[in-house]
Amino acid sequence: ERTMIPLCKPCHLSSQRAFRSAPAPVHPATFNGRRNCVVSRVKRRQKERLMMRFVRANSGKYSDYSETSSAVKTIVSGMTAVANTLRQRMKKREEDVSSSLSSSPSSLKKLRNGNPARTVETLERRIADEFRVKEYLWTGDIDVDLFSLKCVFTDPTLSFTGLETFRDNLESLQPSLRRIAPEGKRRVELRECGKDEDSADVVVAKWRMVGNLQLPWRPKIDIQGETRFQFRRERVDDVEEEEEERERKGGEEEDENETCLRVVSYRETWSETASEALWQLVAPFAHEKE
């Protein structure tokens, strides 16, 4: 028989407290779950460190197209090309988007809604509505009457010519944007919109776009930028006249009812570099860091 060694009252109380404060045994399943959680957290941090190395290597000093690295341009161009290809297959289109400039004037005129801007004040107001009302940065819903058919569009990742190409690029992204950035999860803030103090033919808009993307890794987009809309007066019907016809009418004044103001250069810059903006798309669990 085992002999129980009697304890004095202070020792007995201390042994009871030690027993009560001892940690409960951990079930093997619970332990494995904690271990898997730690492993996944380490892997996620490793991926973040690798992506940050990529960002540092490709970040430019300015968020302008000329300062963006070729790697980022290639990634964004590839994503845009894939989206355009999928859209063309769905619509069974045979022509490539890049052939839009060779389209006839009559087919390009179908883009118009017949409501051009005839004054600078009207142009400013309708550009502001693009941000406040239509939120075109998220929706891709643009007012085609505001742009020239051969407008040059430039942002930190892409640069191309042609209104139809611009519209095709936006329409290719619309289904995905509606799904991953639904209404209520996105917003566009227009902070300033008006004529540039240094250029009489430029309207400047300063904005911010924010959105919590509905993707499994829950990224968040938060970009501030500035867009410069350079405009000029041109014919309402957009018909390209022959060289001799233009020379013959060179000295004649055009009726203001037959002309309107349209944007011929769209130049977008961001406060973030293109690499930092790309990182926002892949940064995990950004919703939870607010």
PDB file of C-alpha atoms in Angstrom:
ATOM      1  CA  GLU A   1       0.000   0.000   0.000  1.00  0.00           C
ATOM      2  CA  ARG A   2       1.094   3.537  -0.842  1.00  0.00           C
ATOM      3  CA  THR A   3       1.614   5.822   2.058  1.00  0.00           C
ATOM      4  CA  MET A   4       0.043   9.286   1.752  1.00  0.00           C
ATOM      5  CA  ILE A   5       2.383  11.930   3.057  1.00  0.00           C
ATOM      6  CA  PRO A   6       0.395  14.477   5.001  1.00  0.00           C
ATOM      7  CA  LEU A   7       0.819  18.111   3.980  1.00  0.00           C
ATOM      8  CA  CYS A   8       0.586  21.096   6.166  1.00  0.00           C
ATOM      9  CA  LYS A   9      -2.239  23.514   5.413  1.00  0.00           C
ATOM     10  CA  PRO A  10      -0.105  26.123   3.480  1.00  0.00           C
ATOM     11  CA  CYS A  11       1.450  23.440   1.260  1.00  0.00           C
ATOM     12  CA  HIS A  12      -1.940  21.851   0.639  1.00  0.00           C
ATOM     13  CA  LEU A  13      -3.436  25.164  -0.507  1.00  0.00           C
ATOM     14  CA  SER A  14      -0.516  25.960  -2.816  1.00  0.00           C
ATOM     15  CA  SER A  15      -0.755  22.526  -4.471  1.00  0.00           C
ATOM     16  CA  GLN A  16      -4.468  23.091  -5.143  1.00  0.00           C
ATOM     17  CA  ARG A  17      -3.786  26.475  -6.742  1.00  0.00           C
ATOM     18  CA  ALA A  18      -1.049  24.971  -8.950  1.00  0.00           C
ATOM     19  CA  PHE A  19      -3.422  22.229 -10.107  1.00  0.00           C
ATOM     20  CA  ARG A  20      -6.203  24.683 -10.942  1.00  0.00           C
ATOM     21  CA  SER A  21      -3.893  27.034 -12.891  1.00  0.00           C
ATOM     22  CA  ALA A  22      -2.340  24.247 -14.973  1.00  0.00           C
ATOM     23  CA  PRO A  23      -3.281  24.432 -18.692  1.00  0.00           C
ATOM     24  CA  ALA A  24      -5.909  22.045 -19.930  1.00  0.00           C
ATOM     25  CA  PRO A  25      -4.686  19.253 -22.205  1.00  0.00           C
ATOM     26  CA  VAL A  26      -4.927  20.135 -25.899  1.00  0.00           C
ATOM     27  CA  HIS A  27      -6.920  17.808 -28.136  1.00  0.00           C
ATOM     28  CA  PRO A  28      -4.849  16.565 -31.116  1.00  0.00           C
ATOM     29  CA  ALA A  29      -7.364  17.975 -33.627  1.00  0.00           C
ATOM     30  CA  THR A  30      -7.234  21.393 -31.978  1.00  0.00           C
ATOM     31  CA  PHE A  31      -3.446  21.316 -31.991  1.00  0.00           C
ATOM     32  CA  ASN A  32      -3.353  20.429 -35.689  1.00  0.00           C
ATOM     33  CA  GLY A  33      -5.778  23.237 -36.490  1.00  0.00           C
ATOM     34  CA  ARG A  34      -3.609  25.758 -34.649  1.00  0.00           C
ATOM     35  CA  ARG A  35      -0.513  24.460 -36.414  1.00  0.00           C
ATOM     36  CA  ASN A  36      -2.178  24.688 -39.840  1.00  0.00           C
ATOM     37  CA  CYS A  37      -3.306  28.239 -39.055  1.00  0.00           C
ATOM     38  CA  VAL A  38       0.253  29.226 -38.150  1.00  0.00           C
ATOM     39  CA  VAL A  39       1.638  27.575 -41.286  1.00  0.00           C
ATOM     40  CA  SER A  40      -0.863  29.338 -43.542  1.00  0.00           C
ATOM     41  CA  ARG A  41      -0.074  32.659 -41.858  1.00  0.00           C
ATOM     42  CA  VAL A  42       3.664  32.137 -42.461  1.00  0.00           C
ATOM     43  CA  LYS A  43       3.058  31.233 -46.104  1.00  0.00           C
ATOM     44  CA  ARG A  44       0.891  34.318 -46.575  1.00  0.00           C
ATOM     45  CA  ARG A  45       3.608  36.536 -45.113  1.00  0.00           C
ATOM     46  CA  GLN A  46       6.180  34.918 -47.400  1.00  0.00           C
ATOM     47  CA  LYS A  47       3.993  35.706 -50.420  1.00  0.00           C
ATOM     48  CA  GLU A  48       3.578  39.294 -49.221  1.00  0.00           C
ATOM     49  CA  ARG A  49       7.339  39.696 -48.875  1.00  0.00           C
ATOM     50  CA  LEU A  50       7.899  38.320 -52.401  1.00  0.00           C
ATOM     51  CA  MET A  51       5.300  40.676 -53.854  1.00  0.00           C
ATOM     52  CA  MET A  52       6.788  43.653 -52.020  1.00  0.00           C
ATOM     53  CA  ARG A  53      10.165  42.809 -53.550  1.00  0.00           C
ATOM     54  CA  PHE A  54       8.477  42.910 -56.940  1.00  0.00           C
ATOM     55  CA  VAL A  55       6.859  46.247 -56.103  1.00  0.00           C
ATOM     56  CA  ARG A  56      10.142  47.810 -54.966  1.00  0.00           C
ATOM     57  CA  ALA A  57      11.930  46.559 -58.070  1.00  0.00           C
ATOM     58  CA  ASN A  58       9.306  47.980 -60.429  1.00  0.00           C
ATOM     59  CA  SER A  59       8.169  51.135 -58.653  1.00  0.00           C
ATOM     60  CA  GLY A  60       8.864  54.364 -60.521  1.00  0.00           C
ATOM     61  CA  LYS A  61       9.266  57.861 -59.144  1.00  0.00           C
ATOM     62  CA  TYR A  62       6.076  59.075 -60.829  1.00  0.00           C
ATOM     63  CA  SER A  63       2.787  57.415 -61.701  1.00  0.00           C
ATOM     64  CA  ASP A  64       3.025  58.497 -65.313  1.00  0.00           C
ATOM     65  CA  TYR A  65       3.001  56.135 -68.293  1.00  0.00           C
ATOM     66  CA  SER A  66       6.573  57.025 -69.287  1.00  0.00           C
ATOM     67  CA  GLU A  67       7.847  56.204 -65.772  1.00  0.00           C
ATOM     68  CA  THR A  68       6.074  52.845 -65.366  1.00  0.00           C
ATOM     69  CA  SER A  69       8.254  49.756 -65.720  1.00  0.00           C
ATOM     70  CA  SER A  70       7.869  47.506 -68.743  1.00  0.00           C
ATOM     71  CA  ALA A  71       7.003  44.547 -66.481  1.00  0.00           C
ATOM     72  CA  VAL A  72       3.911  46.257 -65.097  1.00  0.00           C
ATOM     73  CA  LYS A  73       2.883  47.484 -68.557  1.00  0.00           C
ATOM     74  CA  THR A  74       3.183  43.936 -69.894  1.00  0.00           C
ATOM     75  CA  ILE A  75       1.050  42.498 -67.082  1.00  0.00           C
ATOM     76  CA  VAL A  76      -1.740  45.058 -67.490  1.00  0.00           C
ATOM     77  CA  SER A  77      -1.642  44.865 -71.293  1.00  0.00           C
ATOM     78  CA  GLY A  78      -1.891  41.099 -71.103  1.00  0.00           C
ATOM     79  CA  MET A  79      -4.858  41.225 -68.732  1.00  0.00           C
ATOM     80  CA  THR A  80      -6.609  43.726 -71.003  1.00  0.00           C
ATOM     81  CA  ALA A  81      -5.904  41.606 -74.072  1.00  0.00           C
ATOM     82  CA  VAL A  82      -7.357  38.501 -72.406  1.00  0.00           C
ATOM     83  CA  ALA A  83     -10.503  40.399 -71.403  1.00  0.00           C
ATOM     84  CA  ASN A  84     -10.919  41.749 -74.931  1.00  0.00           C
ATOM     85  CA  THR A  85     -10.434  38.286 -76.446  1.00  0.00           C
ATOM     86  CA  LEU A  86     -13.071  36.738 -74.199  1.00  0.00           C
ATOM     87  CA  ARG A  87     -15.516  39.498 -75.028  1.00  0.00           C
ATOM     88  CA  GLN A  88     -14.920  39.112 -78.759  1.00  0.00           C
ATOM     89  CA  ARG A  89     -15.529  35.367 -78.588  1.00  0.00           C
ATOM     90  CA  MET A  90     -18.740  35.831 -76.667  1.00  0.00           C
ATOM     91  CA  LYS A  91     -20.023  38.239 -79.324  1.00  0.00           C
ATOM     92  CA  LYS A  92     -18.522  36.148 -82.176  1.00  0.00           C
ATOM     93  CA  ARG A  93     -16.680  39.129 -83.521  1.00  0.00           C
ATOM     94  CA  GLU A  94     -14.164  38.410 -86.255  1.00  0.00           C
ATOM     95  CA  GLU A  95     -12.240  41.678 -86.189  1.00  0.00           C
ATOM     96  CA  ASP A  96      -9.568  42.493 -83.613  1.00  0.00           C
ATOM     97  CA  VAL A  97      -9.944  45.540 -81.343  1.00  0.00           C
ATOM     98  CA  SER A  98      -6.770  47.033 -82.777  1.00  0.00           C
ATOM     99  CA  SER A  99      -8.451  47.385 -86.179  1.00  0.00           C
ATOM    100  CA  SER A 100     -11.007  49.875 -84.822  1.00  0.00           C
ATOM    101  CA  LEU A 101      -9.197  52.861 -86.316  1.00  0.00           C
ATOM    102  CA  SER A 102      -9.641  51.430 -89.813  1.00  0.00           C
ATOM    103  CA  SER A 103     -13.415  51.345 -89.439  1.00  0.00           C
ATOM    104  CA  SER A 104     -15.474  53.548 -91.694  1.00  0.00           C
ATOM    105  CA  PRO A 105     -16.747  56.907 -90.368  1.00  0.00           C
ATOM    106  CA  SER A 106     -20.335  55.715 -90.709  1.00  0.00           C
ATOM    107  CA  SER A 107     -19.730  52.752 -88.344  1.00  0.00           C
ATOM    108  CA  LEU A 108     -17.833  54.912 -85.874  1.00  0.00           C
ATOM    109  CA  LYS A 109     -20.642  57.474 -85.871  1.00  0.00           C
ATOM    110  CA  LYS A 110     -22.892  54.819 -84.344  1.00  0.00           C
ATOM    111  CA  LEU A 111     -21.028  55.435 -81.089  1.00  0.00           C
ATOM    112  CA  ARG A 112     -22.630  58.863 -80.806  1.00  0.00           C
ATOM    113  CA  ASN A 113     -25.748  59.661 -78.787  1.00  0.00           C
ATOM    114  CA  GLY A 114     -26.376  62.943 -80.618  1.00  0.00           C
ATOM    115  CA  ASN A 115     -25.869  65.198 -77.601  1.00  0.00           C
ATOM    116  CA  PRO A 116     -22.458  66.934 -77.888  1.00  0.00           C
ATOM    117  CA  ALA A 117     -21.111  69.643 -75.586  1.00  0.00           C
ATOM    118  CA  ARG A 118     -21.080  73.051 -77.311  1.00  0.00           C
ATOM    119  CA  THR A 119     -19.669  75.212 -74.471  1.00  0.00           C
ATOM    120  CA  VAL A 120     -16.811  74.811 -72.013  1.00  0.00           C
ATOM    121  CA  GLU A 121     -19.209  75.054 -69.067  1.00  0.00           C
ATOM    122  CA  THR A 122     -21.290  72.191 -70.451  1.00  0.00           C
ATOM    123  CA  LEU A 123     -18.165  70.112 -71.022  1.00  0.00           C
ATOM    124  CA  GLU A 124     -16.989  70.688 -67.432  1.00  0.00           C
ATOM    125  CA  ARG A 125     -20.379  69.748 -65.999  1.00  0.00           C
ATOM    126  CA  ARG A 126     -20.653  66.567 -68.033  1.00  0.00           C
ATOM    127  CA  ILE A 127     -17.103  65.504 -67.184  1.00  0.00           C
ATOM    128  CA  ALA A 128     -17.983  65.960 -63.506  1.00  0.00           C
ATOM    129  CA  ASP A 129     -21.076  63.772 -64.008  1.00  0.00           C
ATOM    130  CA  GLU A 130     -18.820  61.025 -65.387  1.00  0.00           C
ATOM    131  CA  PHE A 131     -17.308  60.770 -61.902  1.00  0.00           C
ATOM    132  CA  ARG A 132     -20.183  61.720 -59.585  1.00  0.00           C
ATOM    133  CA  VAL A 133     -23.152  60.092 -61.331  1.00  0.00           C
ATOM    134  CA  LYS A 134     -21.840  57.366 -63.608  1.00  0.00           C
ATOM    135  CA  GLU A 135     -18.746  56.440 -61.570  1.00  0.00           C
ATOM    136  CA  TYR A 136     -17.172  55.450 -64.868  1.00  0.00           C
ATOM    137  CA  LEU A 137     -13.867  54.526 -63.201  1.00  0.00           C
ATOM    138  CA  TRP A 138     -15.723  51.514 -61.774  1.00  0.00           C
ATOM    139  CA  THR A 139     -18.602  51.023 -64.208  1.00  0.00           C
ATOM    140  CA  GLY A 140     -16.954  51.825 -67.541  1.00  0.00           C
ATOM    141  CA  ASP A 141     -20.057  53.821 -68.521  1.00  0.00           C
ATOM    142  CA  ILE A 142     -18.658  56.775 -70.497  1.00  0.00           C
ATOM    143  CA  ASP A 143     -20.318  59.632 -72.361  1.00  0.00           C
ATOM    144  CA  VAL A 144     -19.098  58.907 -75.902  1.00  0.00           C
ATOM    145  CA  ASP A 145     -20.289  62.307 -77.151  1.00  0.00           C
ATOM    146  CA  LEU A 146     -17.535  63.997 -75.129  1.00  0.00           C
ATOM    147  CA  PHE A 147     -14.621  62.336 -76.936  1.00  0.00           C
ATOM    148  CA  SER A 148     -13.104  62.659 -80.383  1.00  0.00           C
ATOM    149  CA  LEU A 149     -13.017  59.493 -82.468  1.00  0.00           C
ATOM    150  CA  LYS A 150      -9.213  59.591 -82.505  1.00  0.00           C
ATOM    151  CA  CYS A 151      -8.704  60.700 -78.916  1.00  0.00           C
ATOM    152  CA  VAL A 152      -5.428  59.562 -77.308  1.00  0.00           C
ATOM    153  CA  PHE A 153      -6.008  57.743 -74.012  1.00  0.00           C
ATOM    154  CA  THR A 154      -3.122  57.359 -71.552  1.00  0.00           C
ATOM    155  CA  ASP A 155      -2.842  56.137 -67.977  1.00  0.00           C
ATOM    156  CA  PRO A 156       0.192  54.826 -66.042  1.00  0.00           C
ATOM    157  CA  THR A 157      -0.194  51.337 -67.560  1.00  0.00           C
ATOM    158  CA  LEU A 158      -1.691  51.783 -71.057  1.00  0.00           C
ATOM    159  CA  SER A 159      -1.628  54.200 -73.974  1.00  0.00           C
ATOM    160  CA  PHE A 160      -3.606  53.889 -77.215  1.00  0.00           C
ATOM    161  CA  THR A 161      -5.571  55.887 -79.766  1.00  0.00           C
ATOM    162  CA  GLY A 162      -9.242  55.604 -80.631  1.00  0.00           C
ATOM    163  CA  LEU A 163     -12.595  56.040 -78.915  1.00  0.00           C
ATOM    164  CA  GLU A 164     -13.802  52.620 -80.027  1.00  0.00           C
ATOM    165  CA  THR A 165     -10.760  50.910 -78.508  1.00  0.00           C
ATOM    166  CA  PHE A 166     -11.329  52.780 -75.251  1.00  0.00           C
ATOM    167  CA  ARG A 167     -14.966  51.765 -75.169  1.00  0.00           C
ATOM    168  CA  ASP A 168     -14.123  48.133 -76.017  1.00  0.00           C
ATOM    169  CA  ASN A 169     -11.561  47.969 -73.216  1.00  0.00           C
ATOM    170  CA  LEU A 170     -14.091  49.281 -70.688  1.00  0.00           C
ATOM    171  CA  GLU A 171     -16.905  47.021 -71.912  1.00  0.00           C
ATOM    172  CA  SER A 172     -14.591  44.004 -71.674  1.00  0.00           C
ATOM    173  CA  LEU A 173     -14.012  44.758 -68.005  1.00  0.00           C
ATOM    174  CA  GLN A 174     -17.626  45.656 -67.141  1.00  0.00           C
ATOM    175  CA  PRO A 175     -18.905  42.104 -66.356  1.00  0.00           C
ATOM    176  CA  SER A 176     -15.985  41.460 -64.002  1.00  0.00           C
ATOM    177  CA  LEU A 177     -16.240  44.888 -62.392  1.00  0.00           C
ATOM    178  CA  ARG A 178     -19.958  44.486 -61.705  1.00  0.00           C
ATOM    179  CA  ARG A 179     -19.276  41.144 -60.060  1.00  0.00           C
ATOM    180  CA  ILE A 180     -16.251  41.988 -57.910  1.00  0.00           C
ATOM    181  CA  ALA A 181     -17.108  45.648 -57.172  1.00  0.00           C
ATOM    182  CA  PRO A 182     -20.905  45.817 -56.821  1.00  0.00           C
ATOM    183  CA  GLU A 183     -22.769  48.954 -55.919  1.00  0.00           C
ATOM    184  CA  GLY A 184     -22.378  49.708 -52.231  1.00  0.00           C
ATOM    185  CA  LYS A 185     -18.888  48.244 -52.140  1.00  0.00           C
ATOM    186  CA  ARG A 186     -17.323  50.983 -54.268  1.00  0.00           C
ATOM    187  CA  ARG A 187     -17.315  54.745 -54.603  1.00  0.00           C
ATOM    188  CA  VAL A 188     -15.739  57.543 -56.621  1.00  0.00           C
ATOM    189  CA  GLU A 189     -14.985  60.875 -54.940  1.00  0.00           C
ATOM    190  CA  LEU A 190     -14.604  63.898 -57.208  1.00  0.00           C
ATOM    191  CA  ARG A 191     -12.508  66.394 -55.281  1.00  0.00           C
ATOM    192  CA  GLU A 192     -12.068  69.045 -57.944  1.00  0.00           C
ATOM    193  CA  CYS A 193     -13.114  69.647 -61.545  1.00  0.00           C
ATOM    194  CA  GLY A 194     -12.541  72.764 -63.649  1.00  0.00           C
ATOM    195  CA  LYS A 195     -10.461  74.482 -66.292  1.00  0.00           C
ATOM    196  CA  ASP A 196      -6.717  74.355 -65.874  1.00  0.00           C
ATOM    197  CA  GLU A 197      -5.248  77.688 -64.811  1.00  0.00           C
ATOM    198  CA  ASP A 198      -2.330  77.363 -67.238  1.00  0.00           C
ATOM    199  CA  SER A 199      -4.163  75.909 -70.259  1.00  0.00           C
ATOM    200  CA  ALA A 200      -7.423  77.274 -71.603  1.00  0.00           C
ATOM    201  CA  ASP A 201      -8.139  74.075 -73.532  1.00  0.00           C
ATOM    202  CA  VAL A 202      -7.764  71.629 -70.617  1.00  0.00           C
ATOM    203  CA  VAL A 203     -10.235  70.484 -67.943  1.00  0.00           C
ATOM    204  CA  VAL A 204      -8.608  68.933 -64.853  1.00  0.00           C
ATOM    205  CA  ALA A 205     -10.401  66.481 -62.569  1.00  0.00           C
ATOM    206  CA  LYS A 206      -8.928  65.286 -59.267  1.00  0.00           C
ATOM    207  CA  TRP A 207     -10.515  62.153 -57.853  1.00  0.00           C
ATOM    208  CA  ARG A 208     -10.280  59.148 -55.579  1.00  0.00           C
ATOM    209  CA  MET A 209     -11.639  55.654 -56.242  1.00  0.00           C
ATOM    210  CA  VAL A 210     -12.189  53.213 -53.358  1.00  0.00           C
ATOM    211  CA  GLY A 211     -13.582  49.704 -53.440  1.00  0.00           C
ATOM    212  CA  ASN A 212     -13.680  46.536 -51.356  1.00  0.00           C
ATOM    213  CA  LEU A 213     -13.333  43.827 -53.986  1.00  0.00           C
ATOM    214  CA  GLN A 214     -15.476  40.724 -53.574  1.00  0.00           C
ATOM    215  CA  LEU A 215     -12.664  38.229 -54.097  1.00  0.00           C
ATOM    216  CA  PRO A 216     -11.594  35.309 -51.860  1.00  0.00           C
ATOM    217  CA  TRP A 217      -8.514  37.145 -50.580  1.00  0.00           C
ATOM    218  CA  ARG A 218     -10.561  40.353 -49.960  1.00  0.00           C
ATOM    219  CA  PRO A 219      -8.306  43.059 -51.447  1.00  0.00           C
ATOM    220  CA  LYS A 220      -9.077  46.763 -51.312  1.00  0.00           C
ATOM    221  CA  ILE A 221      -8.481  49.379 -54.008  1.00  0.00           C
ATOM    222  CA  ASP A 222      -7.745  52.931 -52.880  1.00  0.00           C
ATOM    223  CA  ILE A 223      -6.227  55.138 -55.583  1.00  0.00           C
ATOM    224  CA  GLN A 224      -6.063  58.917 -55.880  1.00  0.00           C
ATOM    225  CA  GLY A 225      -5.487  60.453 -59.269  1.00  0.00           C
ATOM    226  CA  GLU A 226      -5.791  63.320 -61.678  1.00  0.00           C
ATOM    227  CA  THR A 227      -7.166  63.295 -65.217  1.00  0.00           C
ATOM    228  CA  ARG A 228      -6.463  66.000 -67.790  1.00  0.00           C
ATOM    229  CA  PHE A 229      -9.040  66.323 -70.562  1.00  0.00           C
ATOM    230  CA  GLN A 230      -7.636  68.374 -73.455  1.00  0.00           C
ATOM    231  CA  PHE A 231     -10.375  69.476 -75.852  1.00  0.00           C
ATOM    232  CA  ARG A 232     -10.835  71.296 -79.133  1.00  0.00           C
ATOM    233  CA  ARG A 233     -13.684  72.348 -81.380  1.00  0.00           C
ATOM    234  CA  GLU A 234     -14.602  69.968 -84.212  1.00  0.00           C
ATOM    235  CA  ARG A 235     -17.536  69.078 -86.423  1.00  0.00           C
ATOM    236  CA  VAL A 236     -20.557  67.491 -84.800  1.00  0.00           C
ATOM    237  CA  ASP A 237     -20.959  64.787 -87.460  1.00  0.00           C
ATOM    238  CA  ASP A 238     -17.307  63.637 -87.224  1.00  0.00           C
ATOM    239  CA  VAL A 239     -17.112  63.252 -91.008  1.00  0.00           C
ATOM    240  CA  GLU A 240     -13.516  63.349 -92.213  1.00  0.00           C
ATOM    241  CA  GLU A 241     -13.249  65.643 -95.196  1.00  0.00           C
ATOM    242  CA  GLU A 242     -10.864  65.167 -98.075  1.00  0.00           C
ATOM    243  CA  GLU A 243      -7.701  67.263 -98.076  1.00  0.00           C
ATOM    244  CA  GLU A 244      -8.850  69.422-101.017  1.00  0.00           C
ATOM    245  CA  GLU A 245     -12.212  70.031 -99.356  1.00  0.00           C
ATOM    246  CA  ARG A 246     -10.523  71.161 -96.137  1.00  0.00           C
ATOM    247  CA  GLU A 247      -8.245  73.523 -98.039  1.00  0.00           C
ATOM    248  CA  ARG A 248     -11.212  74.967 -99.902  1.00  0.00           C
ATOM    249  CA  LYS A 249     -13.082  75.635 -96.646  1.00  0.00           C
ATOM    250  CA  GLY A 250      -9.978  76.805 -94.827  1.00  0.00           C
ATOM    251  CA  GLY A 251     -10.892  80.476 -94.967  1.00  0.00           C
ATOM    252  CA  GLU A 252     -14.583  79.999 -94.189  1.00  0.00           C
ATOM    253  CA  GLU A 253     -15.951  80.284 -90.688  1.00  0.00           C
ATOM    254  CA  GLU A 254     -17.839  77.253 -89.479  1.00  0.00           C
ATOM    255  CA  ASP A 255     -21.309  77.614 -88.026  1.00  0.00           C
ATOM    256  CA  GLU A 256     -21.215  77.053 -84.250  1.00  0.00           C
ATOM    257  CA  ASN A 257     -24.326  74.892 -84.568  1.00  0.00           C
ATOM    258  CA  GLU A 258     -22.304  72.476 -86.698  1.00  0.00           C
ATOM    259  CA  THR A 259     -19.374  72.291 -84.260  1.00  0.00           C
ATOM    260  CA  CYS A 260     -18.885  71.157 -80.678  1.00  0.00           C
ATOM    261  CA  LEU A 261     -16.165  70.633 -78.077  1.00  0.00           C
ATOM    262  CA  ARG A 262     -14.651  67.171 -77.807  1.00  0.00           C
ATOM    263  CA  VAL A 263     -11.770  65.693 -75.808  1.00  0.00           C
ATOM    264  CA  VAL A 264      -8.764  64.843 -77.995  1.00  0.00           C
ATOM    265  CA  SER A 265      -6.353  63.839 -75.206  1.00  0.00           C
ATOM    266  CA  TYR A 266      -7.208  61.917 -72.032  1.00  0.00           C
ATOM    267  CA  ARG A 267      -4.221  61.690 -69.670  1.00  0.00           C
ATOM    268  CA  GLU A 268      -4.591  59.993 -66.295  1.00  0.00           C
ATOM    269  CA  THR A 269      -1.979  59.986 -63.518  1.00  0.00           C
ATOM    270  CA  TRP A 270      -2.040  58.388 -60.059  1.00  0.00           C
ATOM    271  CA  SER A 271      -0.586  59.369 -56.703  1.00  0.00           C
ATOM    272  CA  GLU A 272       0.496  55.718 -56.350  1.00  0.00           C
ATOM    273  CA  THR A 273       2.944  54.068 -58.700  1.00  0.00           C
ATOM    274  CA  ALA A 274       1.596  51.465 -61.112  1.00  0.00           C
ATOM    275  CA  SER A 275       3.357  48.723 -59.136  1.00  0.00           C
ATOM    276  CA  GLU A 276       1.724  49.841 -55.890  1.00  0.00           C
ATOM    277  CA  ALA A 277      -1.682  49.876 -57.575  1.00  0.00           C
ATOM    278  CA  LEU A 278      -1.073  46.368 -58.899  1.00  0.00           C
ATOM    279  CA  TRP A 279      -0.089  45.244 -55.400  1.00  0.00           C
ATOM    280  CA  GLN A 280      -3.456  46.443 -54.080  1.00  0.00           C
ATOM    281  CA  LEU A 281      -5.146  43.888 -56.354  1.00  0.00           C
ATOM    282  CA  VAL A 282      -3.306  40.973 -54.785  1.00  0.00           C
ATOM    283  CA  ALA A 283      -2.743  42.155 -51.199  1.00  0.00           C
ATOM    284  CA  PRO A 284      -4.725  39.711 -49.006  1.00  0.00           C
ATOM    285  CA  PHE A 285      -7.258  40.635 -46.338  1.00  0.00           C
ATOM    286  CA  ALA A 286      -7.010  44.393 -46.877  1.00  0.00           C
ATOM    287  CA  HIS A 287     -10.680  44.726 -45.780  1.00  0.00           C
ATOM    288  CA  GLU A 288      -9.721  43.620 -42.286  1.00  0.00           C
ATOM    289  CA  LYS A 289      -6.916  46.180 -41.955  1.00  0.00           C
ATOM    290  CA  GLU A 290      -9.244  49.196 -41.959  1.00  0.00           C
TER     291      GLU A 290
END
